[in-house]
Short mmCIF file of C-alpha atoms and ligand atoms in Angstrom, two decimals:
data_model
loop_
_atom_site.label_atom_id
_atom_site.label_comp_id
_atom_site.label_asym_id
_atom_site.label_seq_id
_atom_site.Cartn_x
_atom_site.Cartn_y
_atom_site.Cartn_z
CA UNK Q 164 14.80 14.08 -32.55
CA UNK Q 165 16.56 16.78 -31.03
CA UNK Q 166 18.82 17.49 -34.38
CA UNK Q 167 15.15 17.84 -36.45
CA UNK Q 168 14.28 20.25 -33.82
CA UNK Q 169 16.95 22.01 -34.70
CA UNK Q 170 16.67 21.91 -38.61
CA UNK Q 171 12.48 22.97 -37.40
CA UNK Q 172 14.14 25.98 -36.13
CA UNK Q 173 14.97 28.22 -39.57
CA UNK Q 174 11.68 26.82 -40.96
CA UNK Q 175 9.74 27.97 -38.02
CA UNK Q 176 11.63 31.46 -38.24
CA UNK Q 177 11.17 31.87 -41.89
CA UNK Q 178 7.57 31.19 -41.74
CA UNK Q 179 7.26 33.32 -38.73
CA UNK Q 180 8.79 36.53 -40.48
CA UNK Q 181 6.84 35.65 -43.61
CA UNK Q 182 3.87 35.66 -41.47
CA UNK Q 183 5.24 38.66 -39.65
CA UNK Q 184 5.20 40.39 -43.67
CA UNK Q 185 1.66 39.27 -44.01
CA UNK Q 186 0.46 40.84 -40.49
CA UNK Q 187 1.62 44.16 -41.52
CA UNK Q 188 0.39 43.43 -45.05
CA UNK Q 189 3.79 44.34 -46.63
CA UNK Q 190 5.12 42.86 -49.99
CA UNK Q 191 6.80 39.65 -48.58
CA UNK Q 192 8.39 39.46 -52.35
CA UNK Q 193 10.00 42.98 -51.91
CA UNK Q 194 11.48 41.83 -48.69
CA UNK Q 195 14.88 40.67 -48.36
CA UNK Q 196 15.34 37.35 -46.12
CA UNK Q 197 16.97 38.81 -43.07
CA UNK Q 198 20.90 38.54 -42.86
CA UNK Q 199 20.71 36.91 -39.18
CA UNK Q 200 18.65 34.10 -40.79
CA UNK Q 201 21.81 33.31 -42.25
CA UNK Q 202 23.48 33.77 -39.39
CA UNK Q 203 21.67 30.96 -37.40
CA UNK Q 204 21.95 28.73 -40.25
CA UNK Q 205 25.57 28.95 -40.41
CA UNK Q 206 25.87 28.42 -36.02
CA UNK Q 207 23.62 25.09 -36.99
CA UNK Q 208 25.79 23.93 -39.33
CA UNK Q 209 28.64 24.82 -37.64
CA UNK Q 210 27.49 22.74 -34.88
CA UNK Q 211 26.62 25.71 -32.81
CA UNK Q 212 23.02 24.90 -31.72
CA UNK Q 213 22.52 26.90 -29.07
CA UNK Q 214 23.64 30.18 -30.71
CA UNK Q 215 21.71 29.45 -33.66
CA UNK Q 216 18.15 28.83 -31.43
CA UNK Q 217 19.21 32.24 -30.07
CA UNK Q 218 19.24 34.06 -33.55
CA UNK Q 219 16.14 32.22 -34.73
CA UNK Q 220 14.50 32.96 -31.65
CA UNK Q 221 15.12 36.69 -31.74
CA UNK Q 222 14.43 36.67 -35.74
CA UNK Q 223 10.85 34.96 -34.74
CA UNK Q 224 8.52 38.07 -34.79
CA UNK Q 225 6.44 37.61 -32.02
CA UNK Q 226 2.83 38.40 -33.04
CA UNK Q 227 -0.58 37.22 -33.20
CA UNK Q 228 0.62 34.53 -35.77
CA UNK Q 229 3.66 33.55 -34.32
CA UNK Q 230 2.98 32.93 -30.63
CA UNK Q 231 2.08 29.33 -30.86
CA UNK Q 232 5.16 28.91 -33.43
CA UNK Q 233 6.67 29.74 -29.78
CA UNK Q 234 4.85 27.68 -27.61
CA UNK Q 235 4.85 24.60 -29.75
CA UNK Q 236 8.69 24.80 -30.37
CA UNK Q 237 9.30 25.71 -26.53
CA UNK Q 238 6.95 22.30 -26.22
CA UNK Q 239 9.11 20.15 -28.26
CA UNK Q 240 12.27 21.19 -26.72
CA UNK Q 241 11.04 20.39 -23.31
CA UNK Q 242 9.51 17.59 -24.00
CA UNK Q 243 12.81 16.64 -25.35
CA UNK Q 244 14.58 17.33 -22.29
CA UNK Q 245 16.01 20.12 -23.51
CA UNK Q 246 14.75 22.52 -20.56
CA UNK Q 247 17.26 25.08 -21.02
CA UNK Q 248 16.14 25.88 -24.66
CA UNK Q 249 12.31 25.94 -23.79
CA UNK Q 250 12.88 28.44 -21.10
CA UNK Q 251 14.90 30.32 -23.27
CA UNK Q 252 11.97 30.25 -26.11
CA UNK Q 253 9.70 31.24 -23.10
CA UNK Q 254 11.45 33.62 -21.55
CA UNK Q 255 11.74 35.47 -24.99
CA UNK Q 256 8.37 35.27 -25.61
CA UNK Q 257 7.39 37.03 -22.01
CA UNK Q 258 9.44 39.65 -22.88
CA UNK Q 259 6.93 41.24 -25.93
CA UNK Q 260 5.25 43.34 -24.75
CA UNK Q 261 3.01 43.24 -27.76
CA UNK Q 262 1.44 39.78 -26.34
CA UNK Q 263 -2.63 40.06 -24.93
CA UNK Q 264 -3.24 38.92 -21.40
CA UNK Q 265 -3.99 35.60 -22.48
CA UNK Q 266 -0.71 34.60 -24.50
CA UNK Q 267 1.02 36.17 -21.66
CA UNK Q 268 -0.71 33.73 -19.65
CA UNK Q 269 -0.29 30.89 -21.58
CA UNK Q 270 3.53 31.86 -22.09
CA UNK Q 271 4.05 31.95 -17.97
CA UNK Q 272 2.31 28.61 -17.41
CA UNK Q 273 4.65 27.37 -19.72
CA UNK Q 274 7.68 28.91 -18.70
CA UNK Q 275 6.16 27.42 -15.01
CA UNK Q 276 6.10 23.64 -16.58
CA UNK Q 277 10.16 24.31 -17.85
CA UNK Q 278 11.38 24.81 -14.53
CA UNK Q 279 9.17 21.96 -12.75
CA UNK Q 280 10.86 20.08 -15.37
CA UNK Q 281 14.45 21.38 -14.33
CA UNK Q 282 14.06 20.31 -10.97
CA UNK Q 283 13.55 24.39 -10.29
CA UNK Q 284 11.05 24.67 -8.00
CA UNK Q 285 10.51 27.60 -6.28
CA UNK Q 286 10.31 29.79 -9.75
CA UNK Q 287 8.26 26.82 -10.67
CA UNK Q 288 5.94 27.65 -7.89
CA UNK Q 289 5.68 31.15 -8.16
CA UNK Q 290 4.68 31.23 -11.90
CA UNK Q 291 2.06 28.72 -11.39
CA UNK Q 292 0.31 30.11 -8.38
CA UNK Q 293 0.59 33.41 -10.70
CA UNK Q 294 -1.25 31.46 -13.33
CA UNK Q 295 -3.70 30.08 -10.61
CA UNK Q 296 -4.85 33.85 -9.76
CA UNK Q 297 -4.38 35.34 -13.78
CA UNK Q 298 -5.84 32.40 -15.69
CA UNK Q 299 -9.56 31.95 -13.60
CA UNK Q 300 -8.54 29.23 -10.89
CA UNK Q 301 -7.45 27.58 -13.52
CA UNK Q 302 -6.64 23.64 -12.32
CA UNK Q 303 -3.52 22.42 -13.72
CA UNK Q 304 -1.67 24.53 -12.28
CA UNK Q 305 -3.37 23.59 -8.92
CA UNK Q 306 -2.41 19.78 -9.90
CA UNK Q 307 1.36 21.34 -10.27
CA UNK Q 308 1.69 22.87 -7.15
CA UNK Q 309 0.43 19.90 -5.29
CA UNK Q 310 2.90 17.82 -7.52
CA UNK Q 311 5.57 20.66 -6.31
CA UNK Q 312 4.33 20.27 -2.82
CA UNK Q 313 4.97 16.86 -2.32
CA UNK Q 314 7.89 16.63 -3.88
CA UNK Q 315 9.28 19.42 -1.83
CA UNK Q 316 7.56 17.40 1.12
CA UNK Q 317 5.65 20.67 2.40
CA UNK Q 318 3.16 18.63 3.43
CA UNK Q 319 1.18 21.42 5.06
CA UNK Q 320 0.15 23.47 1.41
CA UNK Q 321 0.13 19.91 -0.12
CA UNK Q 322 -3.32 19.43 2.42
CA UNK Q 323 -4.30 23.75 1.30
CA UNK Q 324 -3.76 22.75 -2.30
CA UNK Q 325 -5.57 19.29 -1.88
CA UNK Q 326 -8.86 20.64 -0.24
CA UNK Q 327 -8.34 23.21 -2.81
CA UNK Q 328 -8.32 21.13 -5.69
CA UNK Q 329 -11.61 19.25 -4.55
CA UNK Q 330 -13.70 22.44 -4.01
CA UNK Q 331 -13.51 22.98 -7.63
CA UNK Q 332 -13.38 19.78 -9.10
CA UNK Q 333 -16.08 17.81 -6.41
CA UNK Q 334 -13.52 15.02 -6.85
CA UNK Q 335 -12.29 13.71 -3.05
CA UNK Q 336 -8.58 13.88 -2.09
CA UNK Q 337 -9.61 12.31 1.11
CA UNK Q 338 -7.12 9.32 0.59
CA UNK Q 339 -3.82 11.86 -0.37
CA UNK Q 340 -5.04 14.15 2.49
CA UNK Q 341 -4.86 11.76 4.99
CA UNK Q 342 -1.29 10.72 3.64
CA UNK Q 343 0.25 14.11 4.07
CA UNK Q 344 -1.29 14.28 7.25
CA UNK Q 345 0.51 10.41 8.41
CA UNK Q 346 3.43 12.81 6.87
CA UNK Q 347 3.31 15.51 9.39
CA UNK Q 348 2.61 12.82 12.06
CA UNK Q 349 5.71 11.13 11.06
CA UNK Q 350 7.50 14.27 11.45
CA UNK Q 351 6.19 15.01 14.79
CA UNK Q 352 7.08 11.31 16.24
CA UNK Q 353 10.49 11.90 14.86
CA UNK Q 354 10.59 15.09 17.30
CA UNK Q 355 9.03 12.65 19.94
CA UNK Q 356 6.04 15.58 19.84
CA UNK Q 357 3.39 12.32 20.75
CA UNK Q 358 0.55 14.67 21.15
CA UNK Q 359 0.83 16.82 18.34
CA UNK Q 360 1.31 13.20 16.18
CA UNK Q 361 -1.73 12.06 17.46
CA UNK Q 362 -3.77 15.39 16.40
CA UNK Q 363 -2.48 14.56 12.66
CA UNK Q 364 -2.87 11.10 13.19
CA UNK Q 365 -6.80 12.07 14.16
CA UNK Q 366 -7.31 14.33 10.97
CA UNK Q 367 -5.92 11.65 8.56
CA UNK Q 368 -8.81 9.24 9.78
CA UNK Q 369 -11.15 12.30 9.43
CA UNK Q 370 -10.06 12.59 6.42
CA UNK Q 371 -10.16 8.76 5.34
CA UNK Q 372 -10.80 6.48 8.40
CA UNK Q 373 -9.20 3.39 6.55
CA UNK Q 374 -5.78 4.24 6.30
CA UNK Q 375 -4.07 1.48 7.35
CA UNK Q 376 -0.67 3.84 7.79
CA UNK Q 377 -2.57 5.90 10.17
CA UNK Q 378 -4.07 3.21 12.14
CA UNK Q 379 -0.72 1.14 12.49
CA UNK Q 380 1.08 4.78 13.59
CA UNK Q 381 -1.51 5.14 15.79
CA UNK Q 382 -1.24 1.62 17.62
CA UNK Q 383 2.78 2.56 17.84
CA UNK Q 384 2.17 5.98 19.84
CA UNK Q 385 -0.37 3.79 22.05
CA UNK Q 386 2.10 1.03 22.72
CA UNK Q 387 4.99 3.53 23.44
CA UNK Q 388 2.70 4.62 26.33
CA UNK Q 389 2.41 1.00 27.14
CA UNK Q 390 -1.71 1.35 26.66
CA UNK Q 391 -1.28 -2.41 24.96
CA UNK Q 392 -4.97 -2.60 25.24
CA UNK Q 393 -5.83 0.14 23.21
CA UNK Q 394 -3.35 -0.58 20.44
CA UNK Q 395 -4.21 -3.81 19.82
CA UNK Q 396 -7.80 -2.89 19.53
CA UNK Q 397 -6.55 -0.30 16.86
CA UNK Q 398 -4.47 -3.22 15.59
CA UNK Q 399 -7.99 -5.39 14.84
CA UNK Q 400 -9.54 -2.67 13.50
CA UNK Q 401 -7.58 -2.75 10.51
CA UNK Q 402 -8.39 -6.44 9.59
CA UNK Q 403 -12.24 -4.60 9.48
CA UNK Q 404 -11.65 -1.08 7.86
CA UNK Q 405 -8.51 -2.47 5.44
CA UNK Q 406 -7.67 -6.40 5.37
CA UNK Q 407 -5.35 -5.86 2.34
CA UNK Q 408 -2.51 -4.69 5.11
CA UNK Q 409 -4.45 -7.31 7.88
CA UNK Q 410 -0.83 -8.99 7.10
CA UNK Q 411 1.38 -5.92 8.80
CA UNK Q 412 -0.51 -5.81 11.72
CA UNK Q 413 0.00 -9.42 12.75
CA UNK Q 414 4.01 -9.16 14.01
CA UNK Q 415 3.05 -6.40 16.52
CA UNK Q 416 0.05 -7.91 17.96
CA UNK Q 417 2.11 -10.94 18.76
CA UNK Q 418 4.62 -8.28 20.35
CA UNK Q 419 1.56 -6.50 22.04
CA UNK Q 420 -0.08 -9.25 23.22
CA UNK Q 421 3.16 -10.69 24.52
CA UNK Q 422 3.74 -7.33 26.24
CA UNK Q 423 0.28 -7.78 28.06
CA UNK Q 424 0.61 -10.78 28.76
CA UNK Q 425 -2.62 -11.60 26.91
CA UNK Q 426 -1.23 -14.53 24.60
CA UNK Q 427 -4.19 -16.63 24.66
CA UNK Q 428 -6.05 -13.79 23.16
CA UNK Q 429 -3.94 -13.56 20.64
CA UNK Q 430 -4.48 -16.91 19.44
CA UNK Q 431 -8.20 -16.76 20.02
CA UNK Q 432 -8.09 -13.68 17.45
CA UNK Q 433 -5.78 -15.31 15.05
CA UNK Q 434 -8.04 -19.02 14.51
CA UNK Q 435 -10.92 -16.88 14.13
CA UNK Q 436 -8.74 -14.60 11.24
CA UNK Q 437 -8.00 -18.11 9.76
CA UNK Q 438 -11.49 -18.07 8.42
CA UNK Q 439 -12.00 -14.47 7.45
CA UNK Q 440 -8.93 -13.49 6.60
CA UNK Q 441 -6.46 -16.04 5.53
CA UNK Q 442 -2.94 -14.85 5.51
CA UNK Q 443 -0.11 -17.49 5.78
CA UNK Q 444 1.85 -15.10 8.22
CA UNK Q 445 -1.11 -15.77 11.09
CA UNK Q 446 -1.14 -19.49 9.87
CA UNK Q 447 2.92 -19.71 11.04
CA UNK Q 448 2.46 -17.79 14.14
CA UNK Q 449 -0.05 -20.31 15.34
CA UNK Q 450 2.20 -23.34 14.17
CA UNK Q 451 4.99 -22.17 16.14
CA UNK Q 452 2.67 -21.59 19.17
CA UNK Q 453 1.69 -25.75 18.66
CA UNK Q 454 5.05 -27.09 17.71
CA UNK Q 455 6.27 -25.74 21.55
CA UNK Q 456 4.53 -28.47 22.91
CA UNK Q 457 2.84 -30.56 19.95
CA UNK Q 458 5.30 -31.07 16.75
CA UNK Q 459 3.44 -33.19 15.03
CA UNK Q 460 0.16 -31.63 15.22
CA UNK Q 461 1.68 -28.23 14.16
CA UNK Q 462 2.90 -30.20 10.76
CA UNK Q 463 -0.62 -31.38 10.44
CA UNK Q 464 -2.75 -27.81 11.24
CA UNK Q 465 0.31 -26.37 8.34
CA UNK Q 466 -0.07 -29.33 5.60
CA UNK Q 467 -4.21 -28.37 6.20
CA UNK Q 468 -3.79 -25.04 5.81
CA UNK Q 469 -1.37 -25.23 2.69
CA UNK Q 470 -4.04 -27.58 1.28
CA UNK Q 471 -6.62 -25.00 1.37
CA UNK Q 472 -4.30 -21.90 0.66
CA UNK Q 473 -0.77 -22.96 -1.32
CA UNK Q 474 2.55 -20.68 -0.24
CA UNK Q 475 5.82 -20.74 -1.07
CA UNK Q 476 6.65 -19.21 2.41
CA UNK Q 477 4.22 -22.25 3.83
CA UNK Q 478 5.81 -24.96 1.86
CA UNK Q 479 9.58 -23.57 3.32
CA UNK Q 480 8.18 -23.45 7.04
CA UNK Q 481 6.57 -27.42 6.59
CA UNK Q 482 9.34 -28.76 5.24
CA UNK Q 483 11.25 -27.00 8.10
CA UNK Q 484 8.91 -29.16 10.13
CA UNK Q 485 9.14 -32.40 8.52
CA UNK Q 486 12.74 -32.10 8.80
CA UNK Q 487 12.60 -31.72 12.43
CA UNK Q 488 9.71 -34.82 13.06
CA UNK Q 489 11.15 -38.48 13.74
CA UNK Q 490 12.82 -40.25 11.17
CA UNK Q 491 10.40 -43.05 9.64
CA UNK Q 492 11.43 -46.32 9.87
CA UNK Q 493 11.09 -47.26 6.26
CA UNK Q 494 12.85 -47.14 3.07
CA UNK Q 495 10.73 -44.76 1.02
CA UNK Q 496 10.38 -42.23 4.11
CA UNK Q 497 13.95 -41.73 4.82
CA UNK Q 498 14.54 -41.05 1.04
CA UNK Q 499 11.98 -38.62 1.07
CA UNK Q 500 13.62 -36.97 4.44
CA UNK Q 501 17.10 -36.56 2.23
CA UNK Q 502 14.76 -34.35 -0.26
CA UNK Q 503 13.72 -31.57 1.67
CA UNK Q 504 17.59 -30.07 2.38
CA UNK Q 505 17.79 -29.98 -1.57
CA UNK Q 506 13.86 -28.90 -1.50
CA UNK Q 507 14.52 -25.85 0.75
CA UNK Q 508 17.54 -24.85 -1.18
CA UNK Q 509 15.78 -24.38 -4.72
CA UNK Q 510 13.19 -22.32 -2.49
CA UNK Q 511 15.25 -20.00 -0.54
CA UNK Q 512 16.47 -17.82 -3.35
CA UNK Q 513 13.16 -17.64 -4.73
CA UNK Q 514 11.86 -16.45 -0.88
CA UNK Q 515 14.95 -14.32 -0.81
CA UNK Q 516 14.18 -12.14 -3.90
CA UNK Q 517 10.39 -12.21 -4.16
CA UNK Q 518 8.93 -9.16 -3.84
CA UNK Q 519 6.50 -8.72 -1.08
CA UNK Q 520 4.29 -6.15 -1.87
CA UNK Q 521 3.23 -4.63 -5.41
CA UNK Q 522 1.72 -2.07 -6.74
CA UNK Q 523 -2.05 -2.26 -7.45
CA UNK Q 524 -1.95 1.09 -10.24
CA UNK Q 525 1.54 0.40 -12.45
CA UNK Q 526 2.81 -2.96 -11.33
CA UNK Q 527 6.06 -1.69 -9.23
CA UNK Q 528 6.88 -4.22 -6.76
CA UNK Q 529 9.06 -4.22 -3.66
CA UNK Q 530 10.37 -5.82 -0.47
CA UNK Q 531 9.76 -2.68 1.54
CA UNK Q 532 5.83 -0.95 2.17
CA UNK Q 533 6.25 2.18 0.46
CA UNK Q 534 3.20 4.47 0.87
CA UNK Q 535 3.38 6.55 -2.39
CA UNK Q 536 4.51 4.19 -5.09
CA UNK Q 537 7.79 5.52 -6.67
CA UNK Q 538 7.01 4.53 -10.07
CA UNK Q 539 2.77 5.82 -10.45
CA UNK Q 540 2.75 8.55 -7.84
CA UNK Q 541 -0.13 7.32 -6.63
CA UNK Q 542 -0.84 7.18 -2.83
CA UNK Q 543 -1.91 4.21 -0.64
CA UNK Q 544 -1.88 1.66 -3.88
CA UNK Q 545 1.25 -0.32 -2.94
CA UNK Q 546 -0.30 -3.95 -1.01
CA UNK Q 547 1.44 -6.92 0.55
CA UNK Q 548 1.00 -9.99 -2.26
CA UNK Q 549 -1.51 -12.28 -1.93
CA UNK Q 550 -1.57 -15.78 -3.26
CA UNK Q 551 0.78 -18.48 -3.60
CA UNK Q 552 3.87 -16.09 -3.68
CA UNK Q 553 2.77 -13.48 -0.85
CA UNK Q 554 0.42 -13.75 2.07
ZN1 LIG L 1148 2.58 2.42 -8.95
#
């Protein structure tokens, strides 16, 4: 692709000078074909691209009729990956001063898109909050910046741009804003600035009250003070406000409840999620809580619950169980007891290498709960599995 870009290059020049001829309304068949035409054909097939994009760039009259030859082949080239080229194409074109306001324009927004595409953001920046103000508010450059913003993690312009962005568009941010504000909390609680982390921690919910990140941050700060109470109840709420991560909440109520010595409220809470919000990790803290003192009923409450909600994770923790019961005294029994070794090994590498949570938008999937999803960019749209290979 990149070596027909190259052999677009003369074309594009000749036709731009030919053009150039018919602007000024000259005799094109008078006109000699410039010597450095020549020039960059012999760098091309020399294998000297870049000197030859150089000539034909310079030999490309910019005008009227040639600006979106310009544009188009700074376009390719960057949509190529060759950056360096389309800035160079740019950069030439900026230079005329012949261009209106508006090809100027679209030149510099262009010239902004190179460098995100570099990796070069702070000129990246710059040019596009230039086009902001020159081109009327104009909003992809406002969907840039923010892009710039979070990748540069300055969280506090990613919220400016954000609110920004749904001013003019009436379309809510509300679930991103709270995100860069569990950001800024995050920062703070790696300072140990509590306070401060809650204040963030209190706009994200303002800004979307079921964000599950800011919830379970929010239940951490309260349990560091040791206000167990208050962080379990924070805890719950997410079962109500966002039950697809119910499932990351359960571990630290069992450590919060434990803390407060307010176990048997923990299992209250936990029977009653049974029914409204099935998740086989609550299902296996309640079995271990019966096998203590009741083996055999804690096989029994797991084999019902598998039977009404099948899980790979389930099926390893029962046969665990069975394994651990009395031996039967009969034939068939004890060969089925020899199974569940070989049983549990075909399962554990399957356990081991499942992903856990996936996400909703492109698909990606995961062991670790990552908040913005790597692959889509897309906040808050990574979720533990459900099903017979999750939760
Ligand atoms: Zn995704």
């Amino acid at each position: 692709m990149i070596e027909l870009l190259l052999l677009l290059l003369p074309v594009a020049a000749a036709s731009g000078w030919m053009a150039a001829k018919q602007h000024h309304q000259k005799n094109i068949q008078n006109e000699p074909i410039p010597k450095d035409y020549f020039t960059g054909l012999n760098f091309l097939l020399n294998e000297q691209p870049d000197k030859a994009v150089e000539v034909f760039i310079k030999l490309l009259e910019v005008n009227a009729d040639t600006v979106e030859t310009h544009l188009a082949l700074g376009h390719l080239f960057r949509k190529q990956g060759e950056v360096d080229r389309a800035i160079r194409i740019h950069q030439n074109l900026i230079a005329r001063p012949q261009l209106t306001k508006a090809q100027r324009n679209q030149a510099l927004f262009a010239l902004a898109k190179d460098y995100f595409s570099a990796g070069v953001l702070d000129r990246s920046e710059r040019l596009f909050l230039d086009a902001f103000d020159e081109n009327n508010r104009d909003l992809d450059s406002l969907q840039h910046l923010l892009d710039i913003y979070q990748q540069e993690k300055s969280w506090e312009q990613a919220i400016e741009i954000a609110k920004k962005l749904t001013a003019l568009t009436g379309k809510s941010q509300h679930v991103e804003i709270a995100h860069y504000y569990c950001e800024l909390a995050e920062k703070a609680l790696h300072t140990k600035e509590l306070g401060q982390a809650r204040h963030l921690l209190k706009q994200a919910l303002a800004s979307d009250k079921h964000n599950a990140r800011a919830l379970l941050l929010k239940a951490k700060i309260e349990a560091s003070l040791q206000d167990y109470q208050t962080a379990i109840h924070t805890l719950e709420s997410i079962k109500e406000n966002n039950p697809a991560y119910f499932s990351e909440t359960i571990p630290l109520l069992v450590i919060y409840h434990q803390q407060s010595n307010k176990r048997y409220d923990l299992f209250s809470f936990l029977e009653k999620s049974l029914v409204d919000c099935p998740r086989i990790s609550t299902a296996l803290v309640l079995t271990q809580q019966l096998q203590q003192s009741h083996p055999e009923r804690a096989y029994l409450f797991l084999k019902n619950y598998l039977t009404a909600h099948p899980s790979l994770r389930g099926l390893y923790a029962l046969l665990e169980l069975a394994s651990q019961l009395p031996t039967q005294n009969n034939a068939s029994c004890a060969q089925a007891d020899e199974k569940i070794p070989l049983i549990q090994t075909l399962l554990a590498p399957t356990l081991l290498n499942h992903p856990i949570y996936l996400c909703q938008h492109c698909g990606f999937s995961g062991k670790t709960l990552l908040w913005l999803c790597p692959s889509c960019k897309q906040w808050n749209v990574i979720k533990p599995i459900l099903g017979l290979e999750g939760e």
